[in-house]
């Protein structure tokens, strides 16, 4: 397993390999998403964050997962279409993969076990959020119920962008 955020390679929703090193210098909000969850409307807030902060070096990264309540049953193509049609998403979406349990994808294993001793612990539900600074450090973590446009998240992003 890579020892640094930027050493990970993931696959996007279109099946292309993406090195996270391309995001060096950006502040990132990684979110495990699902299309049929009570929190799915958070896509709207995530897109609002993308629009508000992208020019300042910020981006949202969506990682669909079917781990919780089987609330992301669709294929990658269906997920992409759902996000674009319903929420006009223009931030990166990655291939559907586990974010918990024995099949956890390596990036989420790193985020939940190794990235920050203060922020360890399993993902508990859809739409947990991980804030990564421009140097690849996990600096904050937000539970599902914390809305993307909350003051708590805005303050953390503003601080990370300084």
Coordinates of N, CA, C and O in Angstrom, one line a residue:
X1 N 0.8 -1.2 0.0 CA 0.0 0.0 0.0 C 0.9 1.2 0.0 O 1.9 1.3 0.8
X2 N 0.6 2.2 -0.8 CA 1.3 3.5 -0.8 C 1.3 4.1 0.5 O 0.4 4.0 1.3
X3 N 2.4 4.9 0.8 CA 2.5 5.5 2.1 C 2.2 7.0 2.0 O 2.2 7.7 3.0
X4 N 1.8 7.5 0.8 CA 1.4 8.9 0.7 C 0.2 9.0 -0.2 O 0.1 8.2 -1.2
X5 N -0.7 9.9 0.1 CA -1.9 10.1 -0.7 C -1.6 10.2 -2.2 O -2.2 9.6 -3.0
X6 N -0.5 11.0 -2.6 CA -0.2 11.2 -4.0 C 0.4 10.0 -4.7 O 0.6 10.0 -5.9
X7 N 0.7 8.9 -4.0 CA 1.2 7.7 -4.6 C 0.1 6.7 -5.0 O 0.4 5.7 -5.6
X8 N -1.1 7.0 -4.6 CA -2.2 6.2 -5.0 C -2.6 6.4 -6.4 O -2.5 7.5 -7.0
X9 N -3.1 5.3 -7.0 CA -3.7 5.3 -8.4 C -5.1 4.7 -8.2 O -5.3 3.7 -7.6
X10 N -6.0 5.4 -8.8 CA -7.4 4.9 -8.7 C -8.0 4.9 -10.1 O -7.4 5.4 -11.1
X11 N -9.2 4.3 -10.3 CA -9.8 4.2 -11.6 C -11.0 5.1 -11.6 O -11.8 5.1 -10.7
X12 N -11.1 6.0 -12.6 CA -12.3 6.8 -12.7 C -13.5 6.1 -13.2 O -13.4 4.9 -13.7
X13 N -14.7 6.7 -13.2 CA -15.9 6.2 -13.6 C -15.9 5.7 -15.1 O -16.8 4.9 -15.5
X14 N -15.0 6.3 -15.9 CA -14.9 5.9 -17.3 C -13.9 4.8 -17.5 O -13.6 4.5 -18.7
X15 N -13.3 4.2 -16.4 CA -12.4 3.1 -16.5 C -11.0 3.5 -16.8 O -10.1 2.6 -17.0
X16 N -10.6 4.8 -16.6 CA -9.3 5.2 -16.9 C -8.5 5.3 -15.5 O -9.1 5.7 -14.5
X17 N -7.2 4.9 -15.6 CA -6.4 5.0 -14.4 C -6.0 6.5 -14.1 O -5.7 7.2 -15.1
X18 N -6.1 6.9 -12.9 CA -5.8 8.2 -12.5 C -4.8 8.2 -11.3 O -5.1 7.6 -10.3
X19 N -3.7 8.9 -11.5 CA -2.7 9.0 -10.4 C -3.2 10.2 -9.6 O -3.4 11.3 -10.1
X20 N -3.3 10.0 -8.3 CA -3.7 11.1 -7.4 C -2.6 12.2 -7.3 O -2.9 13.3 -6.9
X21 N -1.4 11.9 -7.9 CA -0.4 12.9 -7.9 C -0.8 14.1 -8.8 O -0.2 15.2 -8.6
X22 N -1.7 13.9 -9.7 CA -2.2 15.1 -10.5 C -2.9 16.1 -9.6 O -3.1 17.2 -10.1
X23 N -3.2 15.8 -8.4 CA -3.9 16.7 -7.5 C -3.0 17.4 -6.5 O -3.4 18.1 -5.6
X24 N -1.7 17.2 -6.7 CA -0.7 17.9 -5.8 C -1.0 19.4 -5.9 O -1.2 20.0 -7.0
X25 N -0.9 20.0 -4.7 CA -1.2 21.5 -4.7 C -2.6 21.9 -4.6 O -2.9 23.1 -4.4
X26 N -3.5 20.9 -4.6 CA -5.0 21.2 -4.5 C -5.5 20.7 -3.1 O -4.9 19.7 -2.5
X27 N -6.5 21.4 -2.6 CA -7.2 20.9 -1.4 C -8.3 20.1 -1.9 O -9.0 20.5 -2.9
X28 N -8.5 18.9 -1.3 CA -9.5 17.9 -1.8 C -10.5 17.5 -0.8 O -10.1 17.4 0.4
X29 N -11.7 17.3 -1.2 CA -12.8 16.7 -0.3 C -13.2 15.4 -1.0 O -13.8 15.4 -2.0
X30 N -12.7 14.3 -0.4 CA -13.1 13.0 -0.8 C -14.4 12.5 -0.1 O -14.5 12.7 1.1
X31 N -15.3 12.0 -0.9 CA -16.6 11.7 -0.4 C -17.0 10.3 -0.9 O -17.0 10.1 -2.1
X32 N -17.5 9.4 0.0 CA -18.0 8.1 -0.5 C -19.5 8.4 -0.7 O -20.2 8.8 0.2
X33 N -19.9 8.2 -1.9 CA -21.3 8.6 -2.4 C -22.2 7.4 -2.7 O -21.7 6.3 -2.8
X34 N -23.5 7.7 -2.8 CA -24.5 6.7 -3.1 C -25.7 7.4 -3.7 O -26.1 8.5 -3.2
X35 N -26.3 6.8 -4.7 CA -27.4 7.5 -5.5 C -28.8 7.3 -4.8 O -29.7 8.0 -5.2
X36 N -28.9 6.3 -3.9 CA -30.2 6.0 -3.4 C -30.2 6.1 -1.8 O -30.8 5.3 -1.1
X37 N -29.6 7.1 -1.3 CA -29.4 7.3 0.1 C -30.1 8.6 0.5 O -30.4 9.5 -0.3
X38 N -30.5 8.6 1.8 CA -31.1 9.8 2.3 C -30.2 11.0 2.2 O -30.7 12.2 2.3
X39 N -28.9 10.8 2.1 CA -28.0 11.9 2.0 C -27.6 12.3 0.5 O -26.8 13.2 0.3
X40 N -28.3 11.6 -0.4 CA -27.9 11.8 -1.9 C -28.0 13.2 -2.3 O -27.3 13.7 -3.1
X41 N -29.0 14.0 -1.7 CA -29.1 15.4 -2.0 C -27.9 16.2 -1.7 O -27.7 17.3 -2.2
X42 N -27.0 15.6 -1.0 CA -25.7 16.3 -0.7 C -24.9 16.5 -1.9 O -24.0 17.4 -1.9
X43 N -25.2 15.8 -3.0 CA -24.5 16.1 -4.3 C -24.7 17.5 -4.7 O -23.7 18.2 -5.2
X44 N -25.8 18.1 -4.4 CA -26.1 19.5 -4.7 C -25.1 20.4 -4.0 O -24.5 21.3 -4.5
X45 N -24.9 20.2 -2.7 CA -24.0 20.9 -1.9 C -22.5 20.7 -2.3 O -21.7 21.6 -2.3
X46 N -22.2 19.5 -2.6 CA -20.8 19.2 -3.1 C -20.5 19.9 -4.4 O -19.4 20.5 -4.6
X47 N -21.5 20.0 -5.3 CA -21.3 20.7 -6.5 C -21.2 22.2 -6.2 O -20.4 22.9 -6.9
X48 N -21.9 22.7 -5.3 CA -21.8 24.1 -4.9 C -20.4 24.4 -4.3 O -19.9 25.5 -4.6
X49 N -19.9 23.5 -3.5 CA -18.5 23.7 -3.0 C -17.5 23.7 -4.2 O -16.6 24.6 -4.2
X50 N -17.7 22.8 -5.1 CA -16.8 22.8 -6.3 C -16.9 24.1 -7.1 O -15.8 24.6 -7.4
X51 N -18.0 24.6 -7.3 CA -18.2 25.9 -8.0 C -17.6 27.1 -7.2 O -16.9 28.0 -7.7
X52 N -17.8 27.1 -5.9 CA -17.3 28.2 -5.0 C -15.8 28.2 -4.9 O -15.2 29.3 -4.9
X53 N -15.2 27.0 -4.8 CA -13.7 27.0 -4.5 C -12.8 26.5 -5.6 O -11.6 26.5 -5.4
X54 N -13.3 26.0 -6.7 CA -12.4 25.4 -7.7 C -11.3 26.3 -8.2 O -10.2 25.9 -8.4
X55 N -11.7 27.6 -8.4 CA -10.7 28.6 -8.9 C -9.6 28.9 -7.8 O -8.6 29.4 -8.2
X56 N -9.8 28.5 -6.6 CA -8.9 28.7 -5.5 C -8.0 27.4 -5.3 O -7.2 27.4 -4.3
X57 N -8.2 26.4 -6.1 CA -7.3 25.2 -5.9 C -8.0 24.1 -5.1 O -7.3 23.4 -4.4
X58 N -9.3 24.0 -5.2 CA -10.0 22.9 -4.5 C -10.8 22.1 -5.5 O -11.3 22.6 -6.5
X59 N -11.0 20.8 -5.1 CA -11.9 20.0 -5.9 C -12.5 18.9 -5.0 O -11.9 18.4 -4.0
X60 N -13.7 18.5 -5.4 CA -14.4 17.3 -4.7 C -14.0 16.1 -5.5 O -13.9 16.1 -6.8
X61 N -13.8 15.0 -4.9 CA -13.6 13.7 -5.5 C -14.7 12.7 -5.0 O -14.7 12.5 -3.8
X62 N -15.5 12.2 -5.9 CA -16.6 11.3 -5.4 C -16.1 9.8 -5.6 O -15.7 9.4 -6.7
X63 N -16.4 9.0 -4.6 CA -16.0 7.6 -4.6 C -17.3 6.8 -4.3 O -17.6 6.5 -3.2
X64 N -18.1 6.4 -5.3 CA -19.3 5.7 -5.1 C -19.0 4.3 -4.5 O -18.0 3.7 -4.8
X65 N -19.9 3.9 -3.6 CA -19.8 2.6 -2.9 C -21.2 2.1 -2.6 O -22.1 2.8 -2.3
X66 N -21.3 0.8 -2.7 CA -22.5 0.1 -2.4 C -22.5 -0.6 -1.0 O -23.3 -1.5 -0.8
X67 N -21.6 -0.2 -0.2 CA -21.4 -0.8 1.1 C -22.5 -0.7 2.1 O -22.7 -1.6 2.9
X68 N -23.2 0.4 2.1 CA -24.2 0.7 3.1 C -25.6 0.7 2.6 O -26.0 1.5 1.8
X69 N -26.4 -0.3 3.0 CA -27.8 -0.4 2.6 C -28.0 -0.7 1.1 O -29.1 -0.5 0.6
X70 N -26.9 -1.1 0.4 CA -27.0 -1.4 -1.0 C -27.6 -0.2 -1.8 O -28.5 -0.4 -2.6
X71 N -27.2 1.0 -1.4 CA -27.8 2.2 -1.9 C -27.1 2.8 -3.2 O -27.4 3.9 -3.6
X72 N -26.1 2.0 -3.7 CA -25.5 2.4 -5.0 C -25.4 1.1 -5.8 O -24.3 0.6 -6.1
X73 N -26.5 0.7 -6.3 CA -26.6 -0.6 -7.1 C -26.2 -0.5 -8.5 O -25.8 -1.5 -9.2
X74 N -26.1 0.7 -9.1 CA -25.9 0.9 -10.5 C -24.5 0.7 -10.9 O -23.5 0.6 -10.1
X75 N -24.3 0.6 -12.3 CA -23.0 0.5 -12.9 C -22.3 1.8 -12.9 O -22.9 2.9 -12.6
X76 N -21.0 1.9 -13.2 CA -20.3 3.1 -13.2 C -21.0 4.1 -14.2 O -21.1 5.3 -14.0
X77 N -21.4 3.5 -15.4 CA -22.0 4.4 -16.4 C -23.3 5.0 -15.9 O -23.6 6.1 -16.1
X78 N -24.1 4.1 -15.1 CA -25.4 4.6 -14.6 C -25.1 5.7 -13.5 O -25.9 6.7 -13.4
X79 N -24.1 5.5 -12.7 CA -23.8 6.4 -11.6 C -23.4 7.8 -12.2 O -23.9 8.8 -11.8
X80 N -22.5 7.7 -13.2 CA -22.1 9.0 -13.9 C -23.3 9.7 -14.5 O -23.4 10.9 -14.3
X81 N -24.1 9.0 -15.2 CA -25.3 9.6 -15.8 C -26.2 10.2 -14.7 O -26.7 11.3 -14.9
X82 N -26.5 9.5 -13.7 CA -27.3 9.9 -12.6 C -26.8 11.3 -12.0 O -27.5 12.2 -11.8
X83 N -25.5 11.3 -11.8 CA -24.8 12.5 -11.2 C -24.9 13.7 -12.1 O -25.2 14.8 -11.7
X84 N -24.6 13.5 -13.4 CA -24.6 14.5 -14.4 C -26.1 15.0 -14.7 O -26.3 16.3 -14.7
X85 N -27.0 14.1 -14.8 CA -28.4 14.5 -15.1 C -29.1 15.2 -13.9 O -29.8 16.2 -14.1
X86 N -28.9 14.6 -12.8 CA -29.7 15.1 -11.6 C -29.0 16.3 -10.8 O -29.7 17.1 -10.2
X87 N -27.7 16.3 -10.9 CA -27.0 17.3 -10.0 C -25.9 18.1 -10.8 O -25.2 18.9 -10.2
X88 N -25.8 17.9 -12.1 CA -24.9 18.6 -13.0 C -23.5 18.6 -12.4 O -22.8 19.6 -12.4
X89 N -23.1 17.5 -11.9 CA -21.8 17.3 -11.3 C -20.7 17.5 -12.4 O -20.7 16.9 -13.5
X90 N -19.7 18.3 -12.0 CA -18.5 18.4 -12.9 C -17.2 18.1 -12.2 O -16.1 18.5 -12.7
X91 N -17.3 17.5 -11.0 CA -16.0 17.1 -10.4 C -15.8 15.6 -10.6 O -16.7 14.9 -11.1
X92 N -14.6 15.1 -10.4 CA -14.3 13.7 -10.8 C -15.1 12.7 -9.9 O -15.3 12.8 -8.7
X93 N -15.5 11.6 -10.6 CA -16.2 10.5 -10.0 C -15.4 9.3 -10.4 O -15.0 9.1 -11.5
X94 N -15.2 8.4 -9.4 CA -14.4 7.3 -9.5 C -15.2 6.0 -9.6 O -16.4 6.0 -9.3
X95 N -14.6 4.9 -9.9 CA -15.3 3.7 -10.1 C -15.9 3.2 -8.7 O -15.3 3.5 -7.7
X96 N -17.0 2.6 -8.8 CA -17.7 2.1 -7.6 C -16.8 1.0 -6.9 O -16.4 0.1 -7.6
X97 N -16.5 1.1 -5.6 CA -15.7 0.2 -4.9 C -15.9 0.3 -3.4 O -16.4 1.3 -3.0
X98 N -15.6 -0.8 -2.7 CA -15.8 -0.8 -1.3 C -15.0 0.3 -0.5 O -13.8 0.5 -0.9
X99 N -15.6 0.9 0.5 CA -14.9 1.9 1.3 C -14.8 1.4 2.8 O -14.4 2.1 3.7
X100 N -15.2 0.1 2.9 CA -15.2 -0.5 4.3 C -15.1 -2.0 4.1 O -15.2 -2.6 3.0
X101 N -14.9 -2.7 5.2 CA -14.9 -4.2 5.2 C -13.6 -4.8 4.6 O -12.7 -4.1 4.3
X102 N -13.7 -6.1 4.4 CA -12.5 -6.8 4.0 C -12.1 -6.5 2.5 O -10.9 -6.6 2.2
X103 N -13.0 -6.0 1.7 CA -12.7 -5.7 0.3 C -12.4 -4.2 0.1 O -12.3 -3.7 -1.0
X104 N -12.1 -3.5 1.2 CA -11.9 -2.0 1.1 C -10.8 -1.7 0.1 O -9.8 -2.3 0.0
X105 N -11.1 -0.6 -0.7 CA -10.1 -0.2 -1.7 C -8.9 0.4 -0.9 O -9.1 1.0 0.2
X106 N -7.7 0.3 -1.4 CA -6.5 0.7 -0.7 C -6.5 2.2 -0.3 O -6.1 2.5 0.8
X107 N -7.1 3.1 -1.1 CA -7.1 4.5 -0.7 C -7.9 4.7 0.5 O -7.5 5.4 1.5
X108 N -9.1 4.1 0.6 CA -9.9 4.2 1.8 C -9.3 3.5 3.0 O -9.5 3.9 4.2
X109 N -8.6 2.4 2.8 CA -7.9 1.7 3.9 C -6.9 2.7 4.5 O -6.8 2.9 5.7
X110 N -6.1 3.4 3.6 CA -5.1 4.4 4.0 C -5.8 5.5 4.8 O -5.4 5.9 5.9
X111 N -6.9 6.1 4.2 CA -7.6 7.2 4.9 C -8.1 6.8 6.3 O -8.1 7.6 7.2
X112 N -8.7 5.6 6.4 CA -9.3 5.2 7.7 C -8.4 4.6 8.7 O -8.7 4.5 9.9
X113 N -7.2 4.2 8.2 CA -6.3 3.4 9.2 C -4.9 4.1 9.4 O -4.3 3.9 10.4
X114 N -4.4 4.8 8.3 CA -3.0 5.3 8.4 C -2.8 6.8 8.2 O -1.8 7.3 8.6
X115 N -3.7 7.5 7.6 CA -3.5 8.8 7.1 C -3.3 9.8 8.3 O -2.5 10.7 8.2
X116 N -4.1 9.6 9.4 CA -4.0 10.6 10.5 C -4.4 9.8 11.8 O -5.6 9.4 11.9
X117 N -3.5 9.7 12.7 CA -3.9 9.0 14.0 C -5.1 9.5 14.7 O -5.9 8.8 15.3
X118 N -5.4 10.8 14.5 CA -6.5 11.5 15.2 C -7.8 11.2 14.4 O -8.9 11.4 15.0
X119 N -7.7 10.7 13.2 CA -8.9 10.5 12.3 C -9.2 9.1 11.9 O -9.9 8.9 10.9
X120 N -8.6 8.1 12.6 CA -8.8 6.7 12.2 C -10.2 6.2 12.6 O -10.8 6.8 13.4
X121 N -10.6 5.2 11.9 CA -11.9 4.6 12.2 C -12.6 4.3 10.9 O -12.4 5.0 9.9
X122 N -13.4 3.3 10.9 CA -14.1 2.9 9.7 C -15.1 3.9 9.2 O -15.6 4.7 10.0
X123 N -15.3 3.9 7.9 CA -16.4 4.7 7.3 C -17.7 4.1 7.8 O -17.9 2.8 7.8
X124 N -18.6 4.9 8.3 CA -19.8 4.4 9.0 C -21.1 4.4 8.1 O -22.0 3.7 8.3
X125 N -21.1 5.3 7.1 CA -22.2 5.4 6.2 C -21.8 6.2 4.9 O -20.7 6.7 4.8
X126 N -22.8 6.3 4.0 CA -22.6 7.0 2.8 C -22.4 8.5 3.1 O -22.9 9.0 4.1
X127 N -21.6 9.2 2.3 CA -21.4 10.6 2.3 C -20.5 11.0 3.5 O -20.7 12.2 4.0
X128 N -19.6 10.2 4.0 CA -18.6 10.7 4.9 C -17.6 11.4 4.0 O -17.4 11.1 2.8
X129 N -17.0 12.4 4.6 CA -16.1 13.4 3.9 C -14.7 13.4 4.5 O -14.6 13.5 5.7
X130 N -13.7 13.4 3.7 CA -12.3 13.5 4.1 C -11.7 14.7 3.4 O -11.6 14.7 2.2
X131 N -11.2 15.6 4.2 CA -10.5 16.8 3.7 C -9.0 16.6 3.7 O -8.4 16.3 4.7
X132 N -8.4 16.7 2.5 CA -7.0 16.4 2.3 C -6.4 17.8 1.8 O -6.9 18.4 0.9
X133 N -5.3 18.2 2.5 CA -4.7 19.4 2.1 C -3.8 19.3 0.9 O -3.6 18.2 0.3
X134 N -3.2 20.4 0.4 CA -2.5 20.5 -0.8 C -1.2 19.6 -0.8 O -0.6 19.3 -1.8
X135 N -0.8 19.2 0.4 CA 0.4 18.4 0.6 C 0.0 16.9 0.7 O 0.9 16.1 1.0
X136 N -1.2 16.6 0.6 CA -1.7 15.2 0.7 C -1.9 14.7 2.1 O -2.0 13.5 2.3
X137 N -2.1 15.6 3.1 CA -2.3 15.2 4.4 C -3.8 15.2 4.7 O -4.5 16.2 4.4
X138 N -4.3 14.2 5.4 CA -5.7 14.2 5.8 C -5.8 15.1 7.0 O -5.1 14.9 8.1
X139 N -6.6 16.2 6.9 CA -6.6 17.2 8.0 C -8.0 17.3 8.7 O -8.0 17.9 9.7
X140 N -9.0 16.7 8.1 CA -10.3 16.8 8.7 C -11.2 15.6 8.2 O -11.0 15.2 7.0
X141 N -12.2 15.3 9.0 CA -13.1 14.2 8.6 C -14.5 14.6 9.1 O -14.6 15.1 10.2
X142 N -15.5 14.4 8.2 CA -16.8 14.8 8.6 C -17.8 13.6 8.4 O -17.8 13.0 7.3
X143 N -18.6 13.4 9.4 CA -19.6 12.4 9.3 C -20.7 12.7 8.2 O -20.8 13.8 7.8
X144 N -21.5 11.7 7.9 CA -22.5 11.8 6.8 C -23.4 13.0 7.0 O -23.8 13.6 6.1
X145 N -23.9 13.2 8.3 CA -24.9 14.2 8.5 C -24.4 15.6 8.4 O -25.2 16.6 8.5
X146 N -23.1 15.8 8.3 CA -22.5 17.2 8.1 C -22.7 17.6 6.7 O -22.1 17.0 5.8
X147 N -23.6 18.6 6.5 CA -23.9 19.1 5.1 C -22.6 19.7 4.5 O -21.9 20.4 5.1
X148 N -22.5 19.5 3.2 CA -21.3 20.1 2.5 C -21.2 21.6 2.6 O -20.1 22.1 2.7
X149 N -22.3 22.2 2.7 CA -22.3 23.7 2.7 C -22.4 24.2 4.2 O -22.6 25.4 4.4
X150 N -22.1 23.3 5.2 CA -22.1 23.8 6.6 C -20.9 24.7 6.8 O -19.9 24.7 6.2
X151 N -21.1 25.5 7.9 CA -20.0 26.4 8.3 C -18.8 25.6 8.7 O -17.6 26.0 8.4
X152 N -19.0 24.4 9.3 CA -17.9 23.6 9.7 C -17.0 23.2 8.6 O -15.7 23.3 8.6
X153 N -17.6 22.8 7.5 CA -16.8 22.4 6.3 C -16.2 23.6 5.6 O -15.0 23.6 5.2
X154 N -17.0 24.7 5.5 CA -16.5 25.9 4.8 C -15.3 26.5 5.6 O -14.3 26.8 4.9
X155 N -15.3 26.5 6.9 CA -14.2 27.0 7.7 C -12.9 26.1 7.5 O -11.8 26.6 7.3
X156 N -13.1 24.8 7.4 CA -12.0 23.9 7.2 C -11.4 24.1 5.8 O -10.2 24.0 5.7
X157 N -12.2 24.2 4.8 CA -11.7 24.4 3.5 C -11.0 25.8 3.4 O -9.9 25.9 2.8
X158 N -11.6 26.8 3.9 CA -11.0 28.2 3.9 C -9.6 28.1 4.5 O -8.6 28.7 4.0
X159 N -9.5 27.5 5.7 CA -8.2 27.4 6.4 C -7.2 26.6 5.6 O -6.1 27.0 5.5
X160 N -7.7 25.5 4.9 CA -6.7 24.7 4.1 C -6.2 25.4 2.9 O -5.1 25.2 2.4
X161 N -7.1 26.3 2.4 CA -6.7 27.0 1.1 C -5.7 28.2 1.4 O -5.2 28.7 0.5
X162 N -5.6 28.6 2.7 CA -4.7 29.7 3.0 C -3.2 29.4 2.8 O -2.8 28.3 3.0

